[in-house]
Amino acid sequence: MCQLGLEFSELETFAKVLRVNDKRHLLHHCFQALMDHGVKVSDILADAFANQSASVDQNNLEKSINLGLALGGFLSDAGWFFASEKVYRRCLELCEMDQSPLLHVQNANCKYREADVTCKSAYQRLNTLKSQNLAVNTASLDTECCALLFAESQYDEAITYCSKAVHELSPTLPSKACVVKREFKKAEVLIKHAVHFARESFGVHHPKYSDALLDYGFYLLNVDAITSAVQVYQMALDIRVSVFGGNNLYVAIAHEDLAYASYVQEYSSGRFRDARDHAEKAIEILGHILPDDHLLLSSSKRVKALILEEIAIDSHNKETEEQLLHEAQDLHLQSLALAKKAFGENNVQTAKHYGNLGRLYQSMHRYQEAEEMHLKAIEIKERLLGTDDYEVALSVGHLASLYNYDMAKTVSNHALADYYANILHQWNEIRDMNNAVEVKPLEFNMEQTLEDIKLVLEKFDYRNALTPYK
């Protein structure tokens, strides 16, 4: 390992290794083993590139930039975002290059304020090129702007950029914004095409295929195909563990996604052991490689808190119940603080954390505090999304549960209660029946072409939509 560390720490040697594209998954495995061994080869290579490029002459400028793009791309694909960003920033100092790789790294690393600056700069540069009558394909940049806007809960604007990316002929088809806006037909077409494209282009053992599977799992979870979602998330995790292993950020993210899907799947059974194990593994890995105040830890802690709350409710030991609920409270408060630091108060993610605290306080019999948290969540969501949005309905439903079961605030409309109870009963029967059937979520025919997908999005006139980075 020490010998390999010395070899890979030489920028010239590693540059040669980067040229071997068909064995990239093996390179990731070796690289991760070095990082786990304590050789900070990502930082060493980033520093080496910065030092080497500082003295590059004009004759070797293009070669140096190409090396930087290859190195930055590898580090990004491996989940070492701080080092990757350093390399990309150095490349930008050498020439006016496409800024979407830098934007991708900043998005993935939850550096959204910096990403906003990069996005505005990129579109200013794009407008300059267009004013010179130069044709530019913006698919990659539009995709990254979609990801940024999605993270900032600007879902309508995110779909705008999703549509623009597709019309620019990009095979990278962002579908999560369509899922959040409950546009499931569009989302299904987009995500299945993405999974198919990744499988055909990279094979079933490649990290890019696992990326597509995680987005597919997100779609399946949101259409209540819970069993399928768990299967797909498990496949994605298996790929990432096989390629990276060890304390890798991408492995941690896959553990977290599988933890939440398993929590949803076992919500009625109370068998949360697997869900808890995956959540704790995600937190353990992230704790090794990220600072304590990193936003990615917020999400994993939130998932673990949800799981602990349900375990506590099912516990027959009062002392154990109180201990688990207080641990869940600590995790929720930490997650809320990180979300407010990253997004501020006026954000859907922050509102979700208030809602989670509301449900927890209800379980802790702290009903006034629970009501306060739910009302905060509703106020933020209504202001950002409108009164008829699905997210608002979720928070209103949680508040209704509090009023009905614990605060004796009812309207005594028994006929309407029976009506909705019947709908809920039918829905539960349909979902249980669908989840009981043996599912093979990856056995689907992909007959749509890219032109067919453009037709799916044709009703959305992205050209006339208001976009924040014009």
GROMACS .gro file of C-alpha atoms in nm:
model
  470
    1MET     CA    1   0.000   0.000   0.000
    2CYS     CA    2   0.284   0.238   0.081
    3GLN     CA    3   0.448   0.166  -0.254
    4LEU     CA    4   0.120   0.222  -0.439
    5GLY     CA    5   0.072   0.544  -0.244
    6LEU     CA    6   0.412   0.670  -0.356
    7GLU     CA    7   0.339   0.581  -0.719
    8PHE     CA    8  -0.008   0.741  -0.725
    9SER     CA    9   0.120   1.054  -0.551
   10GLU     CA   10   0.334   1.128  -0.857
   11LEU     CA   11   0.120   1.343  -1.083
   12GLU     CA   12   0.298   1.230  -1.399
   13THR     CA   13   0.239   0.863  -1.313
   14PHE     CA   14  -0.124   0.916  -1.221
   15ALA     CA   15  -0.183   1.111  -1.543
   16LYS     CA   16  -0.084   0.799  -1.738
   17VAL     CA   17  -0.317   0.582  -1.530
   18LEU     CA   18  -0.606   0.819  -1.602
   19ARG     CA   19  -0.577   0.742  -1.974
   20VAL     CA   20  -0.701   0.384  -1.914
   21ASN     CA   21  -1.075   0.439  -1.935
   22ASP     CA   22  -1.206   0.082  -1.957
   23LYS     CA   23  -1.065  -0.014  -1.613
   24ARG     CA   24  -1.182   0.295  -1.429
   25HIS     CA   25  -1.378   0.102  -1.164
   26LEU     CA   26  -1.057  -0.080  -1.065
   27LEU     CA   27  -0.874   0.251  -1.036
   28HIS     CA   28  -1.147   0.382  -0.806
   29HIS     CA   29  -1.108   0.073  -0.587
   30CYS     CA   30  -0.730   0.117  -0.559
   31PHE     CA   31  -0.765   0.490  -0.495
   32GLN     CA   32  -1.021   0.437  -0.219
   33ALA     CA   33  -0.799   0.175  -0.055
   34LEU     CA   34  -0.520   0.432  -0.035
   35MET     CA   35  -0.751   0.693   0.114
   36ASP     CA   36  -0.870   0.441   0.375
   37HIS     CA   37  -0.505   0.355   0.447
   38GLY     CA   38  -0.442   0.718   0.539
   39VAL     CA   39  -0.265   0.832   0.223
   40LYS     CA   40  -0.441   1.159   0.133
   41VAL     CA   41  -0.367   1.107  -0.232
   42SER     CA   42  -0.659   1.325  -0.345
   43ASP     CA   43  -0.513   1.633  -0.175
   44ILE     CA   44  -0.160   1.542  -0.282
   45LEU     CA   45  -0.258   1.524  -0.649
   46ALA     CA   46  -0.467   1.843  -0.632
   47ASP     CA   47  -0.175   2.033  -0.477
   48ALA     CA   48   0.068   1.883  -0.728
   49PHE     CA   49  -0.148   1.999  -1.020
   50ALA     CA   50  -0.181   2.350  -0.875
   51ASN     CA   51   0.196   2.376  -0.832
   52GLN     CA   52   0.281   2.230  -1.172
   53SER     CA   53   0.031   2.445  -1.362
   54ALA     CA   54   0.156   2.760  -1.191
   55SER     CA   55   0.472   2.750  -1.401
   56VAL     CA   56   0.333   2.606  -1.726
   57ASP     CA   57   0.438   2.781  -2.047
   58GLN     CA   58   0.212   2.867  -2.339
   59ASN     CA   59   0.324   2.564  -2.541
   60ASN     CA   60   0.207   2.321  -2.270
   61LEU     CA   61  -0.101   2.514  -2.156
   62GLU     CA   62  -0.356   2.299  -2.340
   63LYS     CA   63  -0.193   1.978  -2.215
   64SER     CA   64  -0.202   2.107  -1.858
   65ILE     CA   65  -0.570   2.206  -1.883
   66ASN     CA   66  -0.666   1.865  -2.025
   67LEU     CA   67  -0.482   1.697  -1.738
   68GLY     CA   68  -0.666   1.917  -1.490
   69LEU     CA   69  -1.004   1.832  -1.641
   70ALA     CA   70  -0.925   1.460  -1.634
   71LEU     CA   71  -0.798   1.473  -1.275
   72GLY     CA   72  -1.085   1.691  -1.155
   73GLY     CA   73  -1.335   1.460  -1.322
   74PHE     CA   74  -1.183   1.151  -1.162
   75LEU     CA   75  -1.179   1.308  -0.815
   76SER     CA   76  -1.540   1.419  -0.861
   77ASP     CA   77  -1.649   1.073  -0.973
   78ALA     CA   78  -1.473   0.928  -0.668
   79GLY     CA   79  -1.648   1.165  -0.425
   80TRP     CA   80  -1.346   1.375  -0.322
   81PHE     CA   81  -1.511   1.708  -0.391
   82PHE     CA   82  -1.281   1.946  -0.204
   83ALA     CA   83  -0.980   1.829  -0.404
   84SER     CA   84  -1.178   1.822  -0.728
   85GLU     CA   85  -1.298   2.179  -0.677
   86LYS     CA   86  -0.941   2.296  -0.619
   87VAL     CA   87  -0.833   2.140  -0.950
   88TYR     CA   88  -1.127   2.287  -1.145
   89ARG     CA   89  -1.069   2.632  -1.000
   90ARG     CA   90  -0.708   2.617  -1.111
   91CYS     CA   91  -0.822   2.520  -1.462
   92LEU     CA   92  -1.053   2.823  -1.468
   93GLU     CA   93  -0.756   3.043  -1.382
   94LEU     CA   94  -0.573   2.902  -1.684
   95CYS     CA   95  -0.855   2.955  -1.935
   96GLU     CA   96  -1.223   3.047  -1.971
   97MET     CA   97  -1.359   2.693  -1.974
   98ASP     CA   98  -1.705   2.543  -1.926
   99GLN     CA   99  -1.799   2.593  -1.561
  100SER     CA  100  -2.051   2.308  -1.536
  101PRO     CA  101  -1.791   2.060  -1.394
  102LEU     CA  102  -1.717   2.305  -1.112
  103LEU     CA  103  -2.089   2.361  -1.059
  104HIS     CA  104  -2.145   1.985  -1.041
  105VAL     CA  105  -1.884   1.950  -0.766
  106GLN     CA  106  -2.026   2.241  -0.569
  107ASN     CA  107  -2.379   2.097  -0.594
  108ALA     CA  108  -2.264   1.753  -0.485
  109ASN     CA  109  -2.074   1.904  -0.192
  110CYS     CA  110  -2.377   2.115  -0.086
  111LYS     CA  111  -2.187   2.441  -0.141
  112TYR     CA  112  -2.496   2.614  -0.275
  113ARG     CA  113  -2.393   2.976  -0.218
  114GLU     CA  114  -2.074   2.921  -0.419
  115ALA     CA  115  -2.278   2.729  -0.677
  116ASP     CA  116  -2.511   3.029  -0.721
  117VAL     CA  117  -2.211   3.248  -0.799
  118THR     CA  118  -2.072   2.993  -1.045
  119CYS     CA  119  -2.409   2.959  -1.217
  120LYS     CA  120  -2.447   3.333  -1.271
  121SER     CA  121  -2.091   3.360  -1.398
  122ALA     CA  122  -2.143   3.067  -1.638
  123TYR     CA  123  -2.455   3.218  -1.794
  124GLN     CA  124  -2.289   3.557  -1.827
  125ARG     CA  125  -2.009   3.387  -2.018
  126LEU     CA  126  -2.267   3.197  -2.226
  127ASN     CA  127  -2.445   3.518  -2.323
  128THR     CA  128  -2.114   3.667  -2.431
  129LEU     CA  129  -2.048   3.369  -2.658
  130LYS     CA  130  -2.398   3.387  -2.804
  131SER     CA  131  -2.353   3.758  -2.875
  132GLN     CA  132  -2.054   3.657  -3.087
  133ASN     CA  133  -2.278   3.415  -3.284
  134LEU     CA  134  -2.098   3.111  -3.142
  135ALA     CA  135  -2.306   2.793  -3.107
  136VAL     CA  136  -2.287   2.646  -2.756
  137ASN     CA  137  -2.452   2.330  -2.625
  138THR     CA  138  -2.579   2.415  -2.276
  139ALA     CA  139  -2.715   2.073  -2.179
  140SER     CA  140  -2.455   2.006  -1.909
  141LEU     CA  141  -2.485   2.354  -1.758
  142ASP     CA  142  -2.866   2.342  -1.769
  143THR     CA  143  -2.861   2.004  -1.592
  144GLU     CA  144  -2.641   2.135  -1.312
  145CYS     CA  145  -2.858   2.445  -1.274
  146CYS     CA  146  -3.158   2.211  -1.248
  147ALA     CA  147  -2.981   2.024  -0.966
  148LEU     CA  148  -2.898   2.350  -0.785
  149LEU     CA  149  -3.253   2.484  -0.811
  150PHE     CA  150  -3.390   2.148  -0.694
  151ALA     CA  151  -3.167   2.161  -0.385
  152GLU     CA  152  -3.290   2.515  -0.318
  153SER     CA  153  -3.654   2.396  -0.344
  154GLN     CA  154  -3.719   2.606  -0.655
  155TYR     CA  155  -3.898   2.319  -0.825
  156ASP     CA  156  -4.077   2.505  -1.105
  157GLU     CA  157  -3.752   2.669  -1.214
  158ALA     CA  158  -3.573   2.333  -1.186
  159ILE     CA  159  -3.819   2.180  -1.435
  160THR     CA  160  -3.749   2.473  -1.668
  161TYR     CA  161  -3.381   2.381  -1.679
  162CYS     CA  162  -3.463   2.010  -1.700
  163SER     CA  163  -3.661   2.077  -2.018
  164LYS     CA  164  -3.388   2.299  -2.160
  165ALA     CA  165  -3.130   2.025  -2.099
  166VAL     CA  166  -3.340   1.764  -2.277
  167HIS     CA  167  -3.394   1.991  -2.577
  168GLU     CA  168  -3.017   2.038  -2.596
  169LEU     CA  169  -2.995   1.666  -2.674
  170SER     CA  170  -2.839   1.564  -2.346
  171PRO     CA  171  -2.851   1.197  -2.241
  172THR     CA  172  -2.835   1.318  -1.881
  173LEU     CA  173  -3.204   1.341  -1.806
  174PRO     CA  174  -3.285   1.504  -1.471
  175SER     CA  175  -3.615   1.361  -1.345
  176LYS     CA  176  -3.627   1.436  -0.971
  177ALA     CA  177  -3.785   1.780  -1.017
  178CYS     CA  178  -4.073   1.617  -1.207
  179VAL     CA  179  -4.120   1.370  -0.921
  180VAL     CA  180  -4.136   1.642  -0.657
  181LYS     CA  181  -4.392   1.833  -0.867
  182ARG     CA  182  -4.591   1.504  -0.890
  183GLU     CA  183  -4.548   1.492  -1.270
  184PHE     CA  184  -4.504   1.116  -1.253
  185LYS     CA  185  -4.567   1.031  -1.620
  186LYS     CA  186  -4.292   1.267  -1.730
  187ALA     CA  187  -4.066   1.148  -1.451
  188GLU     CA  188  -4.116   0.782  -1.545
  189VAL     CA  189  -4.020   0.841  -1.908
  190LEU     CA  190  -3.714   1.045  -1.812
  191ILE     CA  191  -3.578   0.816  -1.542
  192LYS     CA  192  -3.631   0.492  -1.733
  193HIS     CA  193  -3.450   0.639  -2.032
  194ALA     CA  194  -3.167   0.748  -1.802
  195VAL     CA  195  -3.138   0.400  -1.646
  196HIS     CA  196  -3.144   0.236  -1.988
  197PHE     CA  197  -2.886   0.477  -2.128
  198ALA     CA  198  -2.651   0.431  -1.829
  199ARG     CA  199  -2.681   0.053  -1.848
  200GLU     CA  200  -2.610   0.043  -2.222
  201SER     CA  201  -2.330   0.300  -2.211
  202PHE     CA  202  -2.143   0.205  -1.892
  203GLY     CA  203  -2.254  -0.147  -1.798
  204VAL     CA  204  -2.417  -0.272  -1.478
  205HIS     CA  205  -2.106  -0.245  -1.258
  206HIS     CA  206  -2.025   0.121  -1.321
  207PRO     CA  207  -2.082   0.407  -1.070
  208LYS     CA  208  -2.274   0.603  -1.336
  209TYR     CA  209  -2.528   0.321  -1.350
  210SER     CA  210  -2.564   0.338  -0.971
  211ASP     CA  211  -2.631   0.713  -1.001
  212ALA     CA  212  -2.922   0.642  -1.235
  213LEU     CA  213  -3.050   0.366  -1.005
  214LEU     CA  214  -3.062   0.602  -0.706
  215ASP     CA  215  -3.276   0.847  -0.902
  216TYR     CA  216  -3.494   0.557  -1.017
  217GLY     CA  217  -3.533   0.448  -0.654
  218PHE     CA  218  -3.640   0.803  -0.564
  219TYR     CA  219  -3.909   0.787  -0.833
  220LEU     CA  220  -4.031   0.441  -0.722
  221LEU     CA  221  -4.050   0.549  -0.359
  222ASN     CA  222  -4.264   0.849  -0.451
  223VAL     CA  223  -4.512   0.640  -0.651
  224ASP     CA  224  -4.546   0.397  -0.357
  225ALA     CA  225  -4.361   0.113  -0.531
  226ILE     CA  226  -4.181   0.058  -0.201
  227THR     CA  227  -4.057  -0.298  -0.256
  228SER     CA  228  -3.919  -0.205  -0.597
  229ALA     CA  229  -3.751   0.104  -0.451
  230VAL     CA  230  -3.573  -0.103  -0.185
  231GLN     CA  231  -3.451  -0.349  -0.450
  232VAL     CA  232  -3.317  -0.071  -0.671
  233TYR     CA  233  -3.149   0.113  -0.383
  234GLN     CA  234  -2.984  -0.213  -0.273
  235MET     CA  235  -2.848  -0.267  -0.625
  236ALA     CA  236  -2.707   0.086  -0.628
  237LEU     CA  237  -2.542   0.034  -0.290
  238ASP     CA  238  -2.392  -0.300  -0.398
  239ILE     CA  239  -2.236  -0.135  -0.704
  240ARG     CA  240  -2.086   0.148  -0.503
  241VAL     CA  241  -1.951  -0.082  -0.234
  242SER     CA  242  -1.796  -0.302  -0.504
  243VAL     CA  243  -1.636  -0.007  -0.685
  244PHE     CA  244  -1.538   0.214  -0.393
  245GLY     CA  245  -1.576   0.029  -0.064
  246GLY     CA  246  -1.447   0.188   0.254
  247ASN     CA  247  -1.519   0.538   0.377
  248ASN     CA  248  -1.652   0.685   0.055
  249LEU     CA  249  -1.908   0.963   0.028
  250TYR     CA  250  -2.102   0.794  -0.253
  251VAL     CA  251  -2.130   0.475  -0.048
  252ALA     CA  252  -2.263   0.677   0.246
  253ILE     CA  253  -2.529   0.842   0.029
  254ALA     CA  254  -2.645   0.502  -0.097
  255HIS     CA  255  -2.666   0.372   0.262
  256GLU     CA  256  -2.880   0.671   0.359
  257ASP     CA  257  -3.119   0.629   0.064
  258LEU     CA  258  -3.160   0.259   0.141
  259ALA     CA  259  -3.212   0.338   0.511
  260TYR     CA  260  -3.504   0.567   0.434
  261ALA     CA  261  -3.662   0.328   0.183
  262SER     CA  262  -3.631   0.041   0.434
  263TYR     CA  263  -3.787   0.262   0.703
  264VAL     CA  264  -4.086   0.330   0.478
  265GLN     CA  265  -4.115  -0.037   0.381
  266GLU     CA  266  -4.119  -0.159   0.740
  267TYR     CA  267  -4.326   0.126   0.884
  268SER     CA  268  -4.621  -0.098   0.964
  269SER     CA  269  -4.416  -0.400   1.074
  270GLY     CA  270  -4.182  -0.218   1.312
  271ARG     CA  271  -3.879  -0.415   1.190
  272PHE     CA  272  -3.636  -0.126   1.163
  273ARG     CA  273  -3.305  -0.304   1.227
  274ASP     CA  274  -3.182  -0.290   0.866
  275ALA     CA  275  -3.296   0.070   0.826
  276ARG     CA  276  -3.114   0.173   1.143
  277ASP     CA  277  -2.797  -0.012   1.043
  278HIS     CA  278  -2.785   0.165   0.707
  279ALA     CA  279  -2.851   0.507   0.863
  280GLU     CA  280  -2.579   0.459   1.123
  281LYS     CA  281  -2.335   0.336   0.859
  282ALA     CA  282  -2.402   0.648   0.652
  283ILE     CA  283  -2.337   0.874   0.952
  284GLU     CA  284  -2.023   0.681   1.043
  285ILE     CA  285  -1.875   0.714   0.693
  286LEU     CA  286  -1.965   1.082   0.657
  287GLY     CA  287  -1.819   1.150   1.001
  288HIS     CA  288  -1.485   1.014   0.883
  289ILE     CA  289  -1.455   1.234   0.575
  290LEU     CA  290  -1.663   1.549   0.632
  291PRO     CA  291  -1.662   1.831   0.889
  292ASP     CA  292  -1.926   1.810   1.161
  293ASP     CA  293  -2.128   2.097   1.015
  294HIS     CA  294  -2.157   1.957   0.662
  295LEU     CA  295  -2.510   1.956   0.520
  296LEU     CA  296  -2.489   1.594   0.403
  297LEU     CA  297  -2.476   1.489   0.769
  298SER     CA  298  -2.807   1.671   0.821
  299SER     CA  299  -2.993   1.436   0.591
  300SER     CA  300  -2.849   1.116   0.740
  301LYS     CA  301  -2.920   1.234   1.095
  302ARG     CA  302  -3.278   1.318   0.996
  303VAL     CA  303  -3.332   0.964   0.865
  304LYS     CA  304  -3.187   0.806   1.178
  305ALA     CA  305  -3.405   1.030   1.396
  306LEU     CA  306  -3.719   0.917   1.211
  307ILE     CA  307  -3.621   0.554   1.263
  308LEU     CA  308  -3.541   0.599   1.634
  309GLU     CA  309  -3.877   0.767   1.690
  310GLU     CA  310  -4.065   0.467   1.553
  311ILE     CA  311  -3.851   0.222   1.752
  312ALA     CA  312  -3.923   0.427   2.065
  313ILE     CA  313  -4.299   0.427   2.003
  314ASP     CA  314  -4.297   0.048   1.970
  315SER     CA  315  -4.080   0.001   2.281
  316HIS     CA  316  -4.240  -0.150   2.590
  317ASN     CA  317  -3.973  -0.006   2.817
  318LYS     CA  318  -4.044   0.350   2.932
  319GLU     CA  319  -3.680   0.429   3.000
  320THR     CA  320  -3.573   0.303   2.656
  321GLU     CA  321  -3.853   0.499   2.492
  322GLU     CA  322  -3.750   0.826   2.656
  323GLN     CA  323  -3.384   0.769   2.575
  324LEU     CA  324  -3.455   0.703   2.205
  325LEU     CA  325  -3.693   0.998   2.175
  326HIS     CA  326  -3.439   1.237   2.325
  327GLU     CA  327  -3.170   1.102   2.092
  328ALA     CA  328  -3.408   1.157   1.801
  329GLN     CA  329  -3.472   1.512   1.923
  330ASP     CA  330  -3.098   1.588   1.934
  331LEU     CA  331  -3.057   1.458   1.578
  332HIS     CA  332  -3.356   1.657   1.448
  333LEU     CA  333  -3.231   1.977   1.611
  334GLN     CA  334  -2.884   1.926   1.464
  335SER     CA  335  -3.038   1.867   1.120
  336LEU     CA  336  -3.254   2.178   1.150
  337ALA     CA  337  -2.956   2.392   1.250
  338LEU     CA  338  -2.753   2.268   0.951
  339ALA     CA  339  -3.044   2.327   0.712
  340LYS     CA  340  -3.100   2.682   0.841
  341LYS     CA  341  -2.729   2.753   0.806
  342ALA     CA  342  -2.729   2.631   0.445
  343PHE     CA  343  -3.069   2.751   0.321
  344GLY     CA  344  -3.204   2.994   0.579
  345GLU     CA  345  -3.555   2.991   0.722
  346ASN     CA  346  -3.735   3.045   0.393
  347ASN     CA  347  -3.680   2.702   0.236
  348VAL     CA  348  -3.883   2.381   0.193
  349GLN     CA  349  -3.603   2.170   0.343
  350THR     CA  350  -3.607   2.382   0.658
  351ALA     CA  351  -3.986   2.350   0.670
  352LYS     CA  352  -3.956   1.970   0.649
  353HIS     CA  353  -3.728   1.969   0.953
  354TYR     CA  354  -3.984   2.176   1.147
  355GLY     CA  355  -4.248   1.921   1.046
  356ASN     CA  356  -4.031   1.631   1.164
  357LEU     CA  357  -3.987   1.802   1.499
  358GLY     CA  358  -4.364   1.848   1.516
  359ARG     CA  359  -4.424   1.477   1.475
  360LEU     CA  360  -4.153   1.397   1.731
  361TYR     CA  361  -4.296   1.637   1.989
  362GLN     CA  362  -4.635   1.475   1.938
  363SER     CA  363  -4.479   1.138   2.024
  364MET     CA  364  -4.318   1.302   2.331
  365HIS     CA  365  -4.662   1.441   2.439
  366ARG     CA  366  -4.537   1.798   2.398
  367TYR     CA  367  -4.845   1.902   2.205
  368GLN     CA  368  -4.814   2.281   2.213
  369GLU     CA  369  -4.460   2.262   2.076
  370ALA     CA  370  -4.576   2.010   1.816
  371GLU     CA  371  -4.850   2.249   1.701
  372GLU     CA  372  -4.599   2.534   1.680
  373MET     CA  373  -4.363   2.329   1.462
  374HIS     CA  374  -4.639   2.213   1.225
  375LEU     CA  375  -4.772   2.565   1.185
  376LYS     CA  376  -4.422   2.689   1.102
  377ALA     CA  377  -4.382   2.417   0.841
  378ILE     CA  378  -4.719   2.499   0.685
  379GLU     CA  379  -4.651   2.874   0.676
  380ILE     CA  380  -4.316   2.830   0.499
  381LYS     CA  381  -4.446   2.576   0.249
  382GLU     CA  382  -4.758   2.775   0.164
  383ARG     CA  383  -4.552   3.087   0.109
  384LEU     CA  384  -4.307   2.908  -0.121
  385LEU     CA  385  -4.526   2.651  -0.297
  386GLY     CA  386  -4.883   2.780  -0.275
  387THR     CA  387  -5.174   2.645  -0.073
  388ASP     CA  388  -5.254   2.353  -0.307
  389ASP     CA  389  -4.911   2.189  -0.315
  390TYR     CA  390  -4.857   1.827  -0.212
  391GLU     CA  391  -4.595   1.926   0.047
  392VAL     CA  392  -4.844   2.162   0.213
  393ALA     CA  393  -5.099   1.880   0.226
  394LEU     CA  394  -4.851   1.657   0.409
  395SER     CA  395  -4.793   1.917   0.680
  396VAL     CA  396  -5.164   1.995   0.712
  397GLY     CA  397  -5.228   1.622   0.752
  398HIS     CA  398  -4.973   1.598   1.033
  399LEU     CA  399  -5.135   1.893   1.209
  400ALA     CA  400  -5.478   1.732   1.164
  401SER     CA  401  -5.345   1.414   1.324
  402LEU     CA  402  -5.223   1.614   1.623
  403TYR     CA  403  -5.557   1.794   1.662
  404ASN     CA  404  -5.762   1.476   1.623
  405TYR     CA  405  -5.571   1.230   1.839
  406ASP     CA  406  -5.407   1.446   2.104
  407MET     CA  407  -5.568   1.791   2.128
  408ALA     CA  408  -5.937   1.700   2.088
  409LYS     CA  409  -5.994   1.952   1.811
  410THR     CA  410  -6.250   1.789   1.585
  411VAL     CA  411  -6.544   1.910   1.372
  412SER     CA  412  -6.756   1.594   1.429
  413ASN     CA  413  -6.830   1.548   1.058
  414HIS     CA  414  -6.866   1.171   1.076
  415ALA     CA  415  -6.996   1.127   0.721
  416LEU     CA  416  -6.689   1.295   0.575
  417ALA     CA  417  -6.464   1.101   0.813
  418ASP     CA  418  -6.616   0.774   0.689
  419TYR     CA  419  -6.571   0.889   0.327
  420TYR     CA  420  -6.199   0.956   0.368
  421ALA     CA  421  -6.147   0.647   0.582
  422ASN     CA  422  -6.290   0.438   0.297
  423ILE     CA  423  -6.056   0.603   0.045
  424LEU     CA  424  -5.760   0.537   0.275
  425HIS     CA  425  -5.867   0.175   0.319
  426GLN     CA  426  -5.887   0.125  -0.059
  427TRP     CA  427  -5.548   0.287  -0.107
  428ASN     CA  428  -5.389   0.064   0.158
  429GLU     CA  429  -5.535  -0.246  -0.008
  430ILE     CA  430  -5.404  -0.143  -0.352
  431ARG     CA  431  -5.058  -0.061  -0.218
  432ASP     CA  432  -5.034  -0.386  -0.016
  433MET     CA  433  -5.147  -0.585  -0.320
  434ASN     CA  434  -4.890  -0.418  -0.546
  435ASN     CA  435  -4.610  -0.465  -0.294
  436ALA     CA  436  -4.702  -0.831  -0.240
  437VAL     CA  437  -4.648  -0.913  -0.608
  438GLU     CA  438  -4.299  -1.022  -0.713
  439VAL     CA  439  -4.146  -0.719  -0.877
  440LYS     CA  440  -3.866  -0.685  -1.127
  441PRO     CA  441  -3.825  -0.307  -1.153
  442LEU     CA  442  -3.548  -0.321  -1.412
  443GLU     CA  443  -3.737  -0.539  -1.659
  444PHE     CA  444  -3.893  -0.273  -1.876
  445ASN     CA  445  -3.888  -0.205  -2.247
  446MET     CA  446  -3.728   0.116  -2.358
  447GLU     CA  447  -3.882   0.208  -2.689
  448GLN     CA  448  -3.874   0.588  -2.659
  449THR     CA  449  -3.607   0.777  -2.846
  450LEU     CA  450  -3.468   1.110  -2.737
  451GLU     CA  451  -3.708   1.277  -2.980
  452ASP     CA  452  -3.999   1.098  -2.810
  453ILE     CA  453  -3.885   1.237  -2.475
  454LYS     CA  454  -3.873   1.586  -2.619
  455LEU     CA  455  -4.237   1.541  -2.718
  456VAL     CA  456  -4.323   1.444  -2.359
  457LEU     CA  457  -4.187   1.780  -2.245
  458GLU     CA  458  -4.315   1.976  -2.542
  459LYS     CA  459  -4.618   2.111  -2.356
  460PHE     CA  460  -4.380   2.296  -2.126
  461ASP     CA  461  -4.256   2.601  -2.316
  462TYR     CA  462  -3.921   2.646  -2.146
  463ARG     CA  463  -3.815   2.913  -2.396
  464ASN     CA  464  -4.063   3.162  -2.255
  465ALA     CA  465  -4.020   3.061  -1.892
  466LEU     CA  466  -3.861   3.296  -1.646
  467THR     CA  467  -3.524   3.161  -1.535
  468PRO     CA  468  -3.313   3.303  -1.253
  469TYR     CA  469  -2.978   3.283  -1.432
  470LYS     CA  470  -3.059   3.457  -1.760
   0.00000   0.00000   0.00000
